[in-house]
Coordinates of C-alpha atoms in Angstrom, one line a residue:
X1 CA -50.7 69.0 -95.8
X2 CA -50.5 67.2 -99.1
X3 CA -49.3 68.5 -102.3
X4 CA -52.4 70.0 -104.7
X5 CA -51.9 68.2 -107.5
X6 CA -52.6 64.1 -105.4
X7 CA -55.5 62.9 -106.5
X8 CA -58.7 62.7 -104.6
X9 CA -59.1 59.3 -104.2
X10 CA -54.7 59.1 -103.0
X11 CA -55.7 62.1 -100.5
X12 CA -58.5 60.0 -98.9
X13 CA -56.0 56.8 -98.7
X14 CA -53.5 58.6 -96.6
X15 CA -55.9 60.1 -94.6
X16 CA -57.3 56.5 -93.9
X17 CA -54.3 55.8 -93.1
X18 CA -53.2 58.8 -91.1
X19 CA -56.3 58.6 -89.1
X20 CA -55.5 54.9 -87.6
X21 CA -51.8 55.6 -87.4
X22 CA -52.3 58.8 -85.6
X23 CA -50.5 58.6 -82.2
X24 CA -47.2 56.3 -84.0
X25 CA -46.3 56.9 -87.6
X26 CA -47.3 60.3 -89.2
X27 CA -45.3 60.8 -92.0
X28 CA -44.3 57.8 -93.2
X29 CA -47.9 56.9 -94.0
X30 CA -47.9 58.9 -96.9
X31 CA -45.2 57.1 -97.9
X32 CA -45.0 53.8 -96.1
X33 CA -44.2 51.3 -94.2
X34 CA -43.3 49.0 -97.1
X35 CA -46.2 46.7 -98.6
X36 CA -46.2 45.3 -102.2
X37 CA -48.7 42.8 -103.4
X38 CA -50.5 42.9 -99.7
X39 CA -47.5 41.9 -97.5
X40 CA -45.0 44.2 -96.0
X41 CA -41.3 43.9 -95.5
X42 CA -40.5 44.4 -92.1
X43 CA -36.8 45.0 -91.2
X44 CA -35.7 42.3 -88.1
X45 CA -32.7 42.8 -85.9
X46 CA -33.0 39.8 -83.4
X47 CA -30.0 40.9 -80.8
X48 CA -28.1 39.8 -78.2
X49 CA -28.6 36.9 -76.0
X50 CA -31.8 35.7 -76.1
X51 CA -32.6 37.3 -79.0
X52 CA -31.9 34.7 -81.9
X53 CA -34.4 32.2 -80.1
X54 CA -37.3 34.3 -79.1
X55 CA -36.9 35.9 -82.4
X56 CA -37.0 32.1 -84.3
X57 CA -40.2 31.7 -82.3
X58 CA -41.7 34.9 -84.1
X59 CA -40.7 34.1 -86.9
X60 CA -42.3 30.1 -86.5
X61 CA -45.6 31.8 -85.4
X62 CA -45.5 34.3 -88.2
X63 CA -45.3 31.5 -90.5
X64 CA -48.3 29.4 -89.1
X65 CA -50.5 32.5 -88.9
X66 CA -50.0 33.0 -92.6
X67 CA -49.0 36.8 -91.8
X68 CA -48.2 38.6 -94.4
X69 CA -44.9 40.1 -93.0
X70 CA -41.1 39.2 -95.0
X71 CA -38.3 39.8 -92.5
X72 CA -35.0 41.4 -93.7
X73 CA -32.6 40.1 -90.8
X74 CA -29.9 41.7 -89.7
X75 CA -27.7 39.9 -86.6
X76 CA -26.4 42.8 -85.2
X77 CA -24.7 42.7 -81.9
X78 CA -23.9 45.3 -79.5
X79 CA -20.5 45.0 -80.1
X80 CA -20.9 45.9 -83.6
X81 CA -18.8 49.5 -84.5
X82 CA -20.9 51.5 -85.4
X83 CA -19.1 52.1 -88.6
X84 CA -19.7 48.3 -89.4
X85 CA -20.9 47.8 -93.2
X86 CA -23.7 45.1 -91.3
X87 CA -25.0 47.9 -89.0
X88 CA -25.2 50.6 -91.5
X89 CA -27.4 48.2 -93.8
X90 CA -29.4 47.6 -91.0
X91 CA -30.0 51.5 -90.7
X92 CA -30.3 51.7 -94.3
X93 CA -32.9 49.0 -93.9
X94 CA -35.1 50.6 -91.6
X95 CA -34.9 53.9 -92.9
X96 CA -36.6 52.3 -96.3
X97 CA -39.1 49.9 -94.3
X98 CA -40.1 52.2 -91.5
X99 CA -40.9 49.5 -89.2
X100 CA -38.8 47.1 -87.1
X101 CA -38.9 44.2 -85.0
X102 CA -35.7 43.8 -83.0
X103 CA -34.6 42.3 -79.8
X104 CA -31.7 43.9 -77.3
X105 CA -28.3 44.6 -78.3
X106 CA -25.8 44.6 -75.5
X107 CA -24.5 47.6 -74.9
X108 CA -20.5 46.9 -73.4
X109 CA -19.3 49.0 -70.0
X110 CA -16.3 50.2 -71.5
X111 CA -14.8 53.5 -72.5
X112 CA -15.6 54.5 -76.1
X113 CA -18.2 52.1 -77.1
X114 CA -21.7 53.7 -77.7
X115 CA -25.0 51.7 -77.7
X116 CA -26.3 50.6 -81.4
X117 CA -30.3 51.1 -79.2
X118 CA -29.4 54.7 -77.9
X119 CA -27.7 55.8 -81.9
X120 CA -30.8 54.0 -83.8
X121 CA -33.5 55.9 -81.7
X122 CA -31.5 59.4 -82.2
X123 CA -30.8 58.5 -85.9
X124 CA -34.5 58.0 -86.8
X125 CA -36.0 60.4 -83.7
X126 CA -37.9 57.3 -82.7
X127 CA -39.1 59.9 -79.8
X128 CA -41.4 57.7 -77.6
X129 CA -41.0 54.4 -75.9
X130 CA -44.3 52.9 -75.0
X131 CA -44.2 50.0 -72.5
X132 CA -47.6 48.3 -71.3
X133 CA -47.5 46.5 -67.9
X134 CA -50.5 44.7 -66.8
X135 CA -51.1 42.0 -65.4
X136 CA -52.1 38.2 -67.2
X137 CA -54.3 35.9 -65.7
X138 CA -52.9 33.2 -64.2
X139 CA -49.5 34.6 -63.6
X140 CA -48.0 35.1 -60.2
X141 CA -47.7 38.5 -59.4
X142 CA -47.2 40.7 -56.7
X143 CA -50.0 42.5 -57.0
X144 CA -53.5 42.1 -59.1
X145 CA -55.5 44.8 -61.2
X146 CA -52.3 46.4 -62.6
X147 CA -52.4 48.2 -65.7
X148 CA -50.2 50.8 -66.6
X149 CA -48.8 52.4 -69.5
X150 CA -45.2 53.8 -69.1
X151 CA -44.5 56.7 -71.9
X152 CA -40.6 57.6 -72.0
X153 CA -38.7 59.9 -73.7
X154 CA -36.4 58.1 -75.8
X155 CA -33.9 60.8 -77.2
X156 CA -32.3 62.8 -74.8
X157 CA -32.1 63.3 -71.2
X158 CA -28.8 61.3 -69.1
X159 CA -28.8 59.0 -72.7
X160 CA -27.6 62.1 -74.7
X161 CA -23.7 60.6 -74.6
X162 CA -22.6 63.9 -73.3
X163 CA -19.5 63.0 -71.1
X164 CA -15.8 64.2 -70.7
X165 CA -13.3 64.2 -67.8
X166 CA -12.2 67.6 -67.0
X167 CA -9.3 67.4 -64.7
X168 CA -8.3 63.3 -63.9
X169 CA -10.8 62.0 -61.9
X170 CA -13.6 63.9 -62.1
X171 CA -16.3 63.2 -64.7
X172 CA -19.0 66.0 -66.1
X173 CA -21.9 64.1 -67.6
X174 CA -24.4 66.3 -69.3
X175 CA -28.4 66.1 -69.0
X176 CA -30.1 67.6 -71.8
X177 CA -34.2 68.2 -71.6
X178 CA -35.4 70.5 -74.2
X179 CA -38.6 72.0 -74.0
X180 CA -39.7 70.9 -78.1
X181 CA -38.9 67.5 -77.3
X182 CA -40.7 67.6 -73.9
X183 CA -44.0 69.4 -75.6
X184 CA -43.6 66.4 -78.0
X185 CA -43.3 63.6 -75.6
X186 CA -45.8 64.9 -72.9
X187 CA -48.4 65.5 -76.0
X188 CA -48.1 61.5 -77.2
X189 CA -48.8 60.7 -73.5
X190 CA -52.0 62.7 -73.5
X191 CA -53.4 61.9 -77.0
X192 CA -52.5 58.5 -75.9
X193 CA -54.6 58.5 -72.6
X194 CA -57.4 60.1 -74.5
X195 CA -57.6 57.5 -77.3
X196 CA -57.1 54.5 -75.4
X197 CA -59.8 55.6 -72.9
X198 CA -57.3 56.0 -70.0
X199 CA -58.2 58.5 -67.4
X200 CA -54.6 59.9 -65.9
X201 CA -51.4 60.8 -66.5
X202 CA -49.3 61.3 -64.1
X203 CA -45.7 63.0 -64.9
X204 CA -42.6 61.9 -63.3
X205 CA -39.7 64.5 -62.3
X206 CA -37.0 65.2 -60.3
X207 CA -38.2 68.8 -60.0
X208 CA -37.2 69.1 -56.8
X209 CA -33.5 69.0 -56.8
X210 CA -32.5 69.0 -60.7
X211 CA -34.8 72.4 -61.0
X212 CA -34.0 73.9 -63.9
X213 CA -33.8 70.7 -66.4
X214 CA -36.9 68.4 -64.6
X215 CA -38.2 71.6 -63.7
X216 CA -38.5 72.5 -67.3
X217 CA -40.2 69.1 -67.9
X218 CA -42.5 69.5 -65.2
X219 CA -43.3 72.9 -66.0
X220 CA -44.1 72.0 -69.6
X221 CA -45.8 69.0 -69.0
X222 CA -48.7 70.7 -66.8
X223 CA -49.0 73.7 -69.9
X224 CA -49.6 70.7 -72.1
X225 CA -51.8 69.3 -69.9
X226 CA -54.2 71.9 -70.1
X227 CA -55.3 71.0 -73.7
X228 CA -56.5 68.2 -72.5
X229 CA -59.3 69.4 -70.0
X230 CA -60.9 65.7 -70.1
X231 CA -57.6 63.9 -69.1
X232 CA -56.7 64.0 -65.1
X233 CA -53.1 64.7 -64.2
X234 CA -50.9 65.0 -61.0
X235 CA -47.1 64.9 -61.0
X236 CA -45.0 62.7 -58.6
X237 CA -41.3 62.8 -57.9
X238 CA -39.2 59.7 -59.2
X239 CA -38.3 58.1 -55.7
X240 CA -41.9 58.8 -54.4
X241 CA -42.7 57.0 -57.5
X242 CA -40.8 54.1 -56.8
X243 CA -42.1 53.2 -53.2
X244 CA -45.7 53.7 -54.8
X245 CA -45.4 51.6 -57.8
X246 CA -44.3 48.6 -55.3
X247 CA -46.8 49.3 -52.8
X248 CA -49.8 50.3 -54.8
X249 CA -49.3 50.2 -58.4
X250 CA -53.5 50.6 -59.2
X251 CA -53.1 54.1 -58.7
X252 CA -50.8 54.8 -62.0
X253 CA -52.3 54.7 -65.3
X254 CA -50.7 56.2 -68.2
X255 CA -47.0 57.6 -67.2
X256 CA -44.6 60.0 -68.8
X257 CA -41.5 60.8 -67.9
X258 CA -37.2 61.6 -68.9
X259 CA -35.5 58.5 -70.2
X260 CA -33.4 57.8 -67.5
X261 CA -36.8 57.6 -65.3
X262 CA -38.3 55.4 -67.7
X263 CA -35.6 53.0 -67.9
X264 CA -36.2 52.7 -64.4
X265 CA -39.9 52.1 -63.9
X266 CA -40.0 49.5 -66.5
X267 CA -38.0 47.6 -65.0
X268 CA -40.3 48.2 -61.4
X269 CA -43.4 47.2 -63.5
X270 CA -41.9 44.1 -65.2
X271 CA -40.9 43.0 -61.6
X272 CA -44.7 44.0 -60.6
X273 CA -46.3 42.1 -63.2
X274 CA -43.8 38.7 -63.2
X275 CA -40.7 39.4 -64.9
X276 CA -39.2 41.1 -68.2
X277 CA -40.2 38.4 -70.3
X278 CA -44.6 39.7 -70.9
X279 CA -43.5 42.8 -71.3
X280 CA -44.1 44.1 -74.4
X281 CA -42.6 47.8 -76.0
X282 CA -42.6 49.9 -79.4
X283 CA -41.1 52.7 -79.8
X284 CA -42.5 55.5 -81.8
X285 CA -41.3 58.5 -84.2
X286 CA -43.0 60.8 -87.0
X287 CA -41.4 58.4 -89.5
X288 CA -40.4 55.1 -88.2
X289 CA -41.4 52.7 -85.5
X290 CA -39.8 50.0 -84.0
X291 CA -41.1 47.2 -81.6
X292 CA -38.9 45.4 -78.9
X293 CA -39.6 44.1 -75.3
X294 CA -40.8 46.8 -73.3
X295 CA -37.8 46.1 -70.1
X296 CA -35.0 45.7 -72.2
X297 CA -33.2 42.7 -70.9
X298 CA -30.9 40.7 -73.1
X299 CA -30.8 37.8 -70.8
X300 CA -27.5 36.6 -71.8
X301 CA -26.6 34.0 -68.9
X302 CA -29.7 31.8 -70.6
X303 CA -28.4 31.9 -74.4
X304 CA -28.6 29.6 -75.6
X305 CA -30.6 26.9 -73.7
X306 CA -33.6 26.9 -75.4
X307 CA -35.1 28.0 -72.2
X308 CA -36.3 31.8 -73.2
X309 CA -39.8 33.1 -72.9
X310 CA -41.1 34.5 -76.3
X311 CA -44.1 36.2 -75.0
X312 CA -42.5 40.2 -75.2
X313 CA -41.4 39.8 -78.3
X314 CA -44.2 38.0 -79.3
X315 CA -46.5 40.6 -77.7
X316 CA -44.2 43.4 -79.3
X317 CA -45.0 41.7 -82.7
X318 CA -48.5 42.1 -81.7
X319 CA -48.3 45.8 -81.2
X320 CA -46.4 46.1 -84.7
X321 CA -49.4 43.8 -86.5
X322 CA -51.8 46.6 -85.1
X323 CA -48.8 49.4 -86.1
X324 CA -49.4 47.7 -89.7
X325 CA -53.5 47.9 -89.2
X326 CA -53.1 43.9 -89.5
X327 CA -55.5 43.4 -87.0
X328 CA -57.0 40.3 -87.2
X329 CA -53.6 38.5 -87.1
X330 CA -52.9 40.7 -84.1
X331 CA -56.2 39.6 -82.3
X332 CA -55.2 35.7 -83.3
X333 CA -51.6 35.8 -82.2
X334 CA -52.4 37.9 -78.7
X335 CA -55.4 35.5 -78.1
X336 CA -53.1 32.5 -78.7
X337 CA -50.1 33.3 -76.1
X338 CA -52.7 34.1 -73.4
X339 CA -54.3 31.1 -73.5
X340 CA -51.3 29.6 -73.9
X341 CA -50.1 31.4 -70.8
X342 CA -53.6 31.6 -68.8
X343 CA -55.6 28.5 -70.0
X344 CA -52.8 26.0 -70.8
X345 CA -50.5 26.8 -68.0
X346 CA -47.3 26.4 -70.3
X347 CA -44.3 28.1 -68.8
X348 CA -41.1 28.7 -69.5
X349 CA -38.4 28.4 -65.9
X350 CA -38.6 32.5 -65.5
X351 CA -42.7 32.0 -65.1
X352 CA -42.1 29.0 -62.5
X353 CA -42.9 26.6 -65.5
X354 CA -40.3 23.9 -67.1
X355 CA -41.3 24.4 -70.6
X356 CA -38.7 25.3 -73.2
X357 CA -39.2 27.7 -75.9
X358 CA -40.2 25.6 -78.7
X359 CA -42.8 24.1 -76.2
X360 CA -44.4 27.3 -75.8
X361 CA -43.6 28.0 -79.2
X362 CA -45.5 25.3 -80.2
X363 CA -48.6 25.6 -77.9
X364 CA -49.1 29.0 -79.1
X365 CA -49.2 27.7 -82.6
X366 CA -52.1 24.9 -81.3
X367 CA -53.9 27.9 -79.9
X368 CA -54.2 30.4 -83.4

C-alpha cells in the first residue's frame, strides 16, 4: 500500500492515521489534511444567505475554544461562473487542504447556470453525504427517540446535469447509477453501521418503476449487503419511505440511497427533528472531505437579521474537529451548544425562541 522505501516509524503514522480516518479520508492521510506546527489550515466557504453569520459564529467559537484550525475564506456565491478566478482558488484551496467547512451556495433556476455544490462534489468525488437526524432534548419535535443516519450518494444519479431538449418542448433529462459508484456508496453505509454500532440499513429505491437504473442499485446493494452478515438490512421504496419516516421514524437507522432520494429525506428528517437548522452534514471522498449543514437550506429571506441558528454549522464543525481527530475540542464545542440548546433554553425564532445569533453565539461560548 505504501512505497518500500518509507520508514518504519512514517508507515506506523499513516496507519494511525488511516485506522481513525477509515470510513472518510483514505488517501489524503498519507498526505494530509494540512497541519503545520499543530494547527491545520482548513479551507472555509461560508455561502449564501445565512451563511456569512452562522459562519462568523464558528469562526467566534473557534476562537474562544483555542482550536487549532486557520480558515482560508473564500465568499463564494452561487452565482459565481464557474470560470470565476475567486471560485477556481477556492477549488485550488481545497484540493491542497483536503478539508472544508462551507455553508450553501444558491444554486439559480435558470437555463445555463450549474450549481458550484453539485461541480465541487464531482470535482473532488466527495462520494458520500452523511446527514445525522436525531433528536435534542428539549426541542419540540414531532416525534421522540429519533435517530437516524441518512447516507446519499452525492455524485450521480438525477444531479449528473445530463439534460437537452430534443424537439421544442420536450425535455430528456438523464439518470445515471453506476454499479462502481453504487458498490462504493452502499459499502460506506455498511462499514458505517458496523463501526458506529448501528444495527440496520435499510436501502431506498425506486425499483419498482425505474427497474433497470434503481434496479441496479437495489440489486447491488443487497450483494454488498451480504459481507456484512452482522448488519440487518431490508429495502423500502422511496414513497413508502416517506409516509414511514412521518409516521414512525424509530424504525430507520442508518439509510442509503440515490441522491435525488437523499435530498429528499433530509429534508423529511430535519422537519422530524425541528427544522434545518440542528442538522448537521459532511460529505466524504477518498481524498477530501467537506462539512456543511446536513438539509441544505440557504435561508435567504432571513439574511441578514442576525436572526440565524448556528447550531448545523456548528455541529458540522463538530464532525470536521472529529474528521481532524481533534477530539477534545469536538467533545467541548458539541457539549456546549446542547446545553446551550437543552439546559439554557436559548433559541433562536426558527426553534420558537427570540434569541439572535450572537446571543446563542455567546451562550455557547459561556458553556465551553
Amino acid at each position: 500500500m505504501f512505497r518500500s522505501f518509507a520508514r518504519q516509524s512514517v508507515v506506523k503514522q499513516v496507519a494511525t492515521r488511516l485506522s481513525a480516518r477509515s470510513l472518510n479520508t483514505v488517501v489524503a492521510d498519507a498526505v494530509g489534511p494540512k497541519c503545520y506546527g499543530g494547527t491545520y489550515t482548513v479551507t472555509l466557504i461560508p455561502g449564501d444567505g445565512i451563511g456569512q453569520e452562522t459562519a462568523a459564529s464558528v469562526k467566534t467559537v473557534f476562537d474562544a475554544a483555542k482550536v487549532p484550525v486557520e480558515f482560508e475564506q473564500f465568499d463564494l456565491s452561487g452565482f459565481t461562473p464557474e470560470n470565476d478566478k475567486l471560485m477556481q482558488e477556492a477549488l485550488a484551496s481545497l484540493h491542497r487542504n483536503k478539508v472544508g467547512l462551507k455553508g450553501i451556495l444558491y444554486t439559480p433556476i435558470r437555463q445555463g447556470h450549474s450549481s458550484f455544490n453539485v461541480a465541487m462534489r464531482k470535482e473532488l468525488d466527495i462520494y458520500a453525504s452523511v446527514a445525522h437526524c436525531r433528536n435534542i432534548p428539549g426541542i419540540n419535535a414531532r416525534h421522540k427517540d429519533v435517530d437516524f443516519v441518512i447516507i446519499r450518494e452525492n455524485t450521480e444519479g438525477e444531479y449528473s446535469g445530463l439534460e437537452h431538449q430534443s424537439f421544442p418542448g420536450v425535455v430528456e433529462s438523464l439518470k445515471i447509477i453506476t454499479r462502481p459508484k453504487t458498490e462504493r456508496i452502499a459499502r460506506y453505509a455498511f462499514d458505517y453501521a458496523l463501526r458506529n454500532g448501528r444495527k440496520r440499513v435499510t436501502i431506498v429505491h425506486k425499483a419498482n418503476i425505474m427497474k433497470l437504473a434503481d434496479g441496479l442499485f437495489l440489486n447491488t446493494c443487497r450483494a454488498v449487503a451480504k459481507e456484512y452478515p452482522n448488519i440487518q438490512h431490508n429495502d423500502m421504496i422511496v414513497d413508502n419511505t416517506a409516509m414511514q419516516l412521518v409516521s414512525k421514524p424509530q424504525q430507520f437507522d442508518v439509510m442509503v440511497m440515490p441522491n435525488l432520494y437523499g435530498s429528499i429525506v433530509s429534508n423529511i428528517g430535519a422537519g422530524l427533528i425541528g427544522g434545518p437548522g440542528i442538522v448537521p452534514g459532511a460529505n466524504y471522498g477518498r481524498e477530501y472531505a467537506i462539512f456543511e449543514p446536513g438539509s441544505r437550506h440557504v435561508a435567504k429571506d432571513i439574511q441578514g437579521r442576525n436572526t440565524a441558528n448556528p447550531s448545523s454549522l456548528l455541529l458540522s464543525s463538530v464532525m470536521m474537529l472529529r474528521h481532524l481527530q481533534l477530539n477534545e475540542h469536538a467533545d467541548q464545542i458539541e457539549g456546549a451548544v446542547n446545553k446551550t440548546l437543552s439546559v439554557d433554553g436559548i433559541r433562536t425564532p426558527d426553534l420558537g425562541g427570540a434569541q439572535s445569533t450572537t446571543d446563542f453565539t455567546k451562550a455557547v461560548i459561556r458553556n465551553l
